[in-house]
Short mmCIF file of C-alpha atoms and ligand atoms in Angstrom, two decimals:
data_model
loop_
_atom_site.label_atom_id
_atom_site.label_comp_id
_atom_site.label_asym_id
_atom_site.label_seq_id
_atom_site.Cartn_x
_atom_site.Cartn_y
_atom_site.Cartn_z
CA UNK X 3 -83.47 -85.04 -59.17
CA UNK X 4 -82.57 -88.50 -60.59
CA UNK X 5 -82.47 -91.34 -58.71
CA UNK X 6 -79.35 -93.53 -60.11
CA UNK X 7 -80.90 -96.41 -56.95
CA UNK X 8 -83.93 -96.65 -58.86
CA UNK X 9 -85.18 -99.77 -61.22
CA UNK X 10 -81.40 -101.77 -59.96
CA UNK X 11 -80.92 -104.28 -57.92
CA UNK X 12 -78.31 -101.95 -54.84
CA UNK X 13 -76.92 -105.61 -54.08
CA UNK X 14 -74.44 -105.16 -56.74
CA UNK X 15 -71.79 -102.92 -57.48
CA UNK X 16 -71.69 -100.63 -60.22
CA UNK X 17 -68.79 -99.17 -61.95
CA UNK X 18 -69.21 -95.92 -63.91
CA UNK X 19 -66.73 -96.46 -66.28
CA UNK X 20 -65.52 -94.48 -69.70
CA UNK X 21 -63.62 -97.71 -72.14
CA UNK X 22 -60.20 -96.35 -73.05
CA UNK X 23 -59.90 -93.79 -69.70
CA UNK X 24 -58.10 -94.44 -66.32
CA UNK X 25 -60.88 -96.03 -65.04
CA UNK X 26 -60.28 -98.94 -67.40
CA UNK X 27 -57.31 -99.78 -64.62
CA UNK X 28 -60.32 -100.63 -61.57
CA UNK X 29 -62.48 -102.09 -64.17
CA UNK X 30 -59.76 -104.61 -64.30
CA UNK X 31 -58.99 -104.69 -60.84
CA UNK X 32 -63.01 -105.88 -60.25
CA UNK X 33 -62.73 -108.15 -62.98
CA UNK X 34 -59.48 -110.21 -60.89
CA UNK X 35 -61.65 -109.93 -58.09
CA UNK X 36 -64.47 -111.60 -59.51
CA UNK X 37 -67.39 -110.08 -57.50
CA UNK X 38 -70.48 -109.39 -59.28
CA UNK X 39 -71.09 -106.13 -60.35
CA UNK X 40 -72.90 -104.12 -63.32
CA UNK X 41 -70.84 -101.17 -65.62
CA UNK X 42 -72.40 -98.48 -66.78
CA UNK X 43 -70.45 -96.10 -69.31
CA UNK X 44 -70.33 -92.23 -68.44
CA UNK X 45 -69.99 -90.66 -72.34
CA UNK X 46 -66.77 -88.70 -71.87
CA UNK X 47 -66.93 -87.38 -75.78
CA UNK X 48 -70.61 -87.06 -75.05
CA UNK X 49 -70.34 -84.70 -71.86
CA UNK X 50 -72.14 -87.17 -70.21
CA UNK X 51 -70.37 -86.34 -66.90
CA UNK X 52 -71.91 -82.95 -65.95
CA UNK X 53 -75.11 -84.33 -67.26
CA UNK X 54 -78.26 -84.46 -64.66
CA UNK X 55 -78.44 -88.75 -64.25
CA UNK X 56 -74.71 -88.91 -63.47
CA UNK X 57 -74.17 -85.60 -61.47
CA UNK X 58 -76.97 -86.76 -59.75
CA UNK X 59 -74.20 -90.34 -58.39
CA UNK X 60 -71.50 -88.13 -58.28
CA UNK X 61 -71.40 -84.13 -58.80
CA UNK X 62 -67.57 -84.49 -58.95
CA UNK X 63 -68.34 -85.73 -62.58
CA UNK X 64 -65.17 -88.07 -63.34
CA UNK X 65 -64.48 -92.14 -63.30
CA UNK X 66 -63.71 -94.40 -62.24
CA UNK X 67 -66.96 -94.17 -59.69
CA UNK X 68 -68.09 -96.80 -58.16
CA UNK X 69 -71.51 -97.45 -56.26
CA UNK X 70 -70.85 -100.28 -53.51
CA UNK X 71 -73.60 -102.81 -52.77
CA UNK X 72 -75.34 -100.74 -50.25
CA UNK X 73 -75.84 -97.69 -52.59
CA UNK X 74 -73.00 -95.70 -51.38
CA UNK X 75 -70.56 -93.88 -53.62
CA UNK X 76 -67.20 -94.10 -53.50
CA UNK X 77 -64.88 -91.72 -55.90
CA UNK X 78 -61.13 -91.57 -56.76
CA UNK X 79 -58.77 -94.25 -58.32
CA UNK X 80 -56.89 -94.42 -55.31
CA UNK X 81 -59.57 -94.76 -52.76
CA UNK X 82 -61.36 -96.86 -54.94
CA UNK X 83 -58.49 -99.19 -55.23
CA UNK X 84 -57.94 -99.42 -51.67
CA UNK X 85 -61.22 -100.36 -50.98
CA UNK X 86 -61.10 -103.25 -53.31
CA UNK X 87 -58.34 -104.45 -51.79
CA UNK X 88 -59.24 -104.79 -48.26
CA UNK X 89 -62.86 -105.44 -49.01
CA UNK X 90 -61.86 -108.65 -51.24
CA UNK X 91 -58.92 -109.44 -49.03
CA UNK X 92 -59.48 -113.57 -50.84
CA UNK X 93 -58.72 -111.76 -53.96
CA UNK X 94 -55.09 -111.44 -51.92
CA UNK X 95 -54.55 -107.22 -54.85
CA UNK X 96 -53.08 -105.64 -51.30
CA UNK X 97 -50.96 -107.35 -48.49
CA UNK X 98 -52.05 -107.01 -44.73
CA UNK X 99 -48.71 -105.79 -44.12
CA UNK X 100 -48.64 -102.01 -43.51
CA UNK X 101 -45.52 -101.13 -44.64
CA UNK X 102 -46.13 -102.68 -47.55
CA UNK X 103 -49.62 -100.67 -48.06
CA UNK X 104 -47.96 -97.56 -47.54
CA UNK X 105 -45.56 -98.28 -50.75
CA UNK X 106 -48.32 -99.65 -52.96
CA UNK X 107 -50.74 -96.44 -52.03
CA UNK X 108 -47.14 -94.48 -52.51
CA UNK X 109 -47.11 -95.76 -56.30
CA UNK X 110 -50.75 -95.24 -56.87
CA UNK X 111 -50.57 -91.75 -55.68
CA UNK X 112 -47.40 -91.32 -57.76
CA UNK X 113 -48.92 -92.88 -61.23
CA UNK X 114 -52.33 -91.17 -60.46
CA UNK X 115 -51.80 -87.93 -59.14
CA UNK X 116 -48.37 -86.92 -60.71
CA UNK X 117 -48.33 -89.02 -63.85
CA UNK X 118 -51.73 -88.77 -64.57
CA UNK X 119 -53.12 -85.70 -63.97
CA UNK X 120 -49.76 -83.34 -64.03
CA UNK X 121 -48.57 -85.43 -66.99
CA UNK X 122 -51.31 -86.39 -69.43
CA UNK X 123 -53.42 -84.37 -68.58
CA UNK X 124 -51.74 -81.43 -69.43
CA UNK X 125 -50.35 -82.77 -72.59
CA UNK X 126 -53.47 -84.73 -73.92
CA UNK X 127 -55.82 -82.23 -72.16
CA UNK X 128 -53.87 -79.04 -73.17
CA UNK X 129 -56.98 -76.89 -74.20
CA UNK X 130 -58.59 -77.10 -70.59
CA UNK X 131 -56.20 -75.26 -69.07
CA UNK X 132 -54.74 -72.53 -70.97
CA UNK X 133 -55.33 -70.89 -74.91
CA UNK X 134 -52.67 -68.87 -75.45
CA UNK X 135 -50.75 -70.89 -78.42
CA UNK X 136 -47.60 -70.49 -76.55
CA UNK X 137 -48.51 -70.94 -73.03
CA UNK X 138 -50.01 -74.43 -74.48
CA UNK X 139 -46.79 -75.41 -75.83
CA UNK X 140 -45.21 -74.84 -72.81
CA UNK X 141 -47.94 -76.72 -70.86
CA UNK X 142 -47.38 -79.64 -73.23
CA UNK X 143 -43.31 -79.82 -72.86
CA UNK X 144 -43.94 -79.46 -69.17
CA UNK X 145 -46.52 -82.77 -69.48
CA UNK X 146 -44.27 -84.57 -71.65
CA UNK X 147 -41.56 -84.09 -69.38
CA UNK X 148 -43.59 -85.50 -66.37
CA UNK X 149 -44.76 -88.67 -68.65
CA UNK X 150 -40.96 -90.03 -69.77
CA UNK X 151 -39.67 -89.24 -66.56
CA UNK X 152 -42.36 -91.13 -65.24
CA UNK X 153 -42.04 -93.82 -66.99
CA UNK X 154 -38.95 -94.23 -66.26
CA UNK X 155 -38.85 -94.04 -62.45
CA UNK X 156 -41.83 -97.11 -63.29
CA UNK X 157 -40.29 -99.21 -65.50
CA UNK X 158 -37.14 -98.89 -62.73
CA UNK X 159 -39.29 -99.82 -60.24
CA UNK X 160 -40.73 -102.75 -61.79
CA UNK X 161 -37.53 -103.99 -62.68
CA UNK X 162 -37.11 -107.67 -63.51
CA UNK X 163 -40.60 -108.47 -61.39
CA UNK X 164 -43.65 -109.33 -63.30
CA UNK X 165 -46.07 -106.60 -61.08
CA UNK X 166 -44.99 -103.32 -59.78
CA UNK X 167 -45.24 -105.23 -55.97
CA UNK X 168 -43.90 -108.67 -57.41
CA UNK X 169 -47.37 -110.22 -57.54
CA UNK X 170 -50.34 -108.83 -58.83
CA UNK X 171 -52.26 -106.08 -56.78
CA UNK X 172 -54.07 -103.02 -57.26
CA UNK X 173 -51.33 -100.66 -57.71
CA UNK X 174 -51.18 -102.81 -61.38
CA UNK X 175 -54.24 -101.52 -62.42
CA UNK X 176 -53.02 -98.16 -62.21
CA UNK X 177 -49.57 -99.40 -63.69
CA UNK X 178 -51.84 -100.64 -66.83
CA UNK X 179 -53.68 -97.52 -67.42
CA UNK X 180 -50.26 -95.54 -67.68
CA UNK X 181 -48.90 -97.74 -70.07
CA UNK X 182 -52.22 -97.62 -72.01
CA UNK X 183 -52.06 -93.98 -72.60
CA UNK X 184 -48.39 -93.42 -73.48
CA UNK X 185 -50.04 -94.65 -77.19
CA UNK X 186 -52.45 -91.54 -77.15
CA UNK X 187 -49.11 -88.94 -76.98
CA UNK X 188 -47.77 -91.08 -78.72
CA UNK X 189 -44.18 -92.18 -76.28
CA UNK X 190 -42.49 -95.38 -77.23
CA UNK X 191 -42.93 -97.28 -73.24
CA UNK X 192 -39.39 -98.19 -71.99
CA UNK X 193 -38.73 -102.00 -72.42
CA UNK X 194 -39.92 -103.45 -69.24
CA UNK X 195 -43.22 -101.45 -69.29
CA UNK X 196 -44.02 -102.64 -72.56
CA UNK X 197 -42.91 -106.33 -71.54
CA UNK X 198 -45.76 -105.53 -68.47
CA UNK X 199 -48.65 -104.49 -70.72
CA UNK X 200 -48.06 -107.38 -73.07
CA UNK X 201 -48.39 -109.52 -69.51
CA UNK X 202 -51.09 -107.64 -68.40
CA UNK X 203 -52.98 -108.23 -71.45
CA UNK X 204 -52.54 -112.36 -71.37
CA UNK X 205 -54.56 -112.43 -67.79
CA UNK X 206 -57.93 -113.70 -68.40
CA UNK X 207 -59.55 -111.11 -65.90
CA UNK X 208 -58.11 -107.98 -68.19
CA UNK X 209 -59.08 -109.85 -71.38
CA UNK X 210 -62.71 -110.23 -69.70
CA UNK X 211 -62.41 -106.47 -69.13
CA UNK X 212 -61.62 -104.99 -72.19
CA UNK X 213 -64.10 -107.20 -74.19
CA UNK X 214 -66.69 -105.47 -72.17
CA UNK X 215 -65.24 -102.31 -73.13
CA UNK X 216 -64.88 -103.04 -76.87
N1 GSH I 324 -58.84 -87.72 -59.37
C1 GSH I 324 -59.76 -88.56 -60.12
C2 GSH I 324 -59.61 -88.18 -61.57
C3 GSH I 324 -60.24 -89.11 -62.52
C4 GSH I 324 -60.27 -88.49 -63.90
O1 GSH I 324 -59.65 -87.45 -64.20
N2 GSH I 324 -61.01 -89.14 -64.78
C5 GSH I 324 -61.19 -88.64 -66.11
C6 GSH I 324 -61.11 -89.78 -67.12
S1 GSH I 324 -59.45 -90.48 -67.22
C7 GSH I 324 -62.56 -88.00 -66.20
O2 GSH I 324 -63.52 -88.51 -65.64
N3 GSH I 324 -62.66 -86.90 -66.92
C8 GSH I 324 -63.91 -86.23 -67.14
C9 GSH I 324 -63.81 -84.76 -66.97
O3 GSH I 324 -62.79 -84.27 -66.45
O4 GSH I 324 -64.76 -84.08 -67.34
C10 GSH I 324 -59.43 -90.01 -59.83
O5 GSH I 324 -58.33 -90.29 -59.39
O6 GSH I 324 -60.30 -90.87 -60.00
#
């Protein structure tokens, strides 16, 4: 087998990453954090996931994964995110307060596993799931459906507040991948979202980000 610790310095993190996918949203959420760490791109288009040197990090095959600095392997956007924020607690992405933690993990949960994966996925992803001509454009209504009224309940819940929490924290680097991929469908994002990834896009750490995924 591979060994993904070998020839690397394990004091840094490392980001498998895919430019363009969801795991563009904890790319950004290291770059506000500011830690060191390396990125290495997983080849989506490529197959590059159920390949031998990255099955051999992660067998679930998907990104965001990230390697911590002492060579352990953490997967899912969620957890991922939630381990940034209480391992960088100076970079202030998620308040000590629990109740607080419960609705930002809430949102994540929502944007990730419902938006995400019943949404886009089974409009962008249609083929993966079902061939039958019709059953696809079922599968794609039924995606479509999830996405607006997704959108919606976000761009309700951010309101009039910059960030999804009022300031910045890691349940906006989900928020930014969302928005992101309503242009792949394509859906026009309601006002406020669009408003949120124009703001998004100004912050020096996202900038940073996706230059290094250009
Ligand atoms: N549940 C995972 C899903 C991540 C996911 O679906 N990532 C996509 C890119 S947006 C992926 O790696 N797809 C590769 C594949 O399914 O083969 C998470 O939350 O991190």
């Amino acid at each position: 087998m591979l060994d993904p610790f070998e020839d690397r310095d394990i004091n840094t993190m490392k980001l498998y990453h895919y430019p363009g996918s969801c795991s563009t949203g904890i790319h950004v959420l290291m770059a506000e954090i500011g830690a060191d760490f390396e990125t290495e791109v997983v080849s989506l288009k490529d197959g590059a996931q159920k390949q031998a040197a990255f099955q051999a990090v992660s067998t679930k095959g998907k990104v965001p994964t990230l390697m911590r600095d002492d060579g352990t392997v953490l997967t899912e956007f969620q957890t991922i995110a939630f381990w940034l924020g209480r391992a960088f607690p100076e970079a202030g992405l998620l308040p000590d307060d629990v109740e607080r933690q419960a609705r930002i993990l809430e949102a994540l949960d929502y944007m990730v596993g419902t938006v995400h994966m019943r949404g886009y996925t089974f409009l962008l992803a249609t083929g993966k799931f079902v061939s039958d001509p019709e059953a696809q454009a079922e599968l794609k209504a039924h995606g479509a459906e999830v996405v607006r009224d997704g959108l919606n309940r976000l761009d309700a819940m951010l309101g009039d507040q910059d960030y999804l929490f009022g300031d910045f924290s890691i349940a906006d680097g989900a928020l930014f991948y969302i928005c992101r991929f309503a242009a792949r469908v394509p859906i026009d994002l309601p006002p406020r979202l669009q408003a949120f990834l124009e703001r998004m896009q100004q912050r020096p750490a996202v900038q940073r980000a996706l230059q290094a995924e250009a």
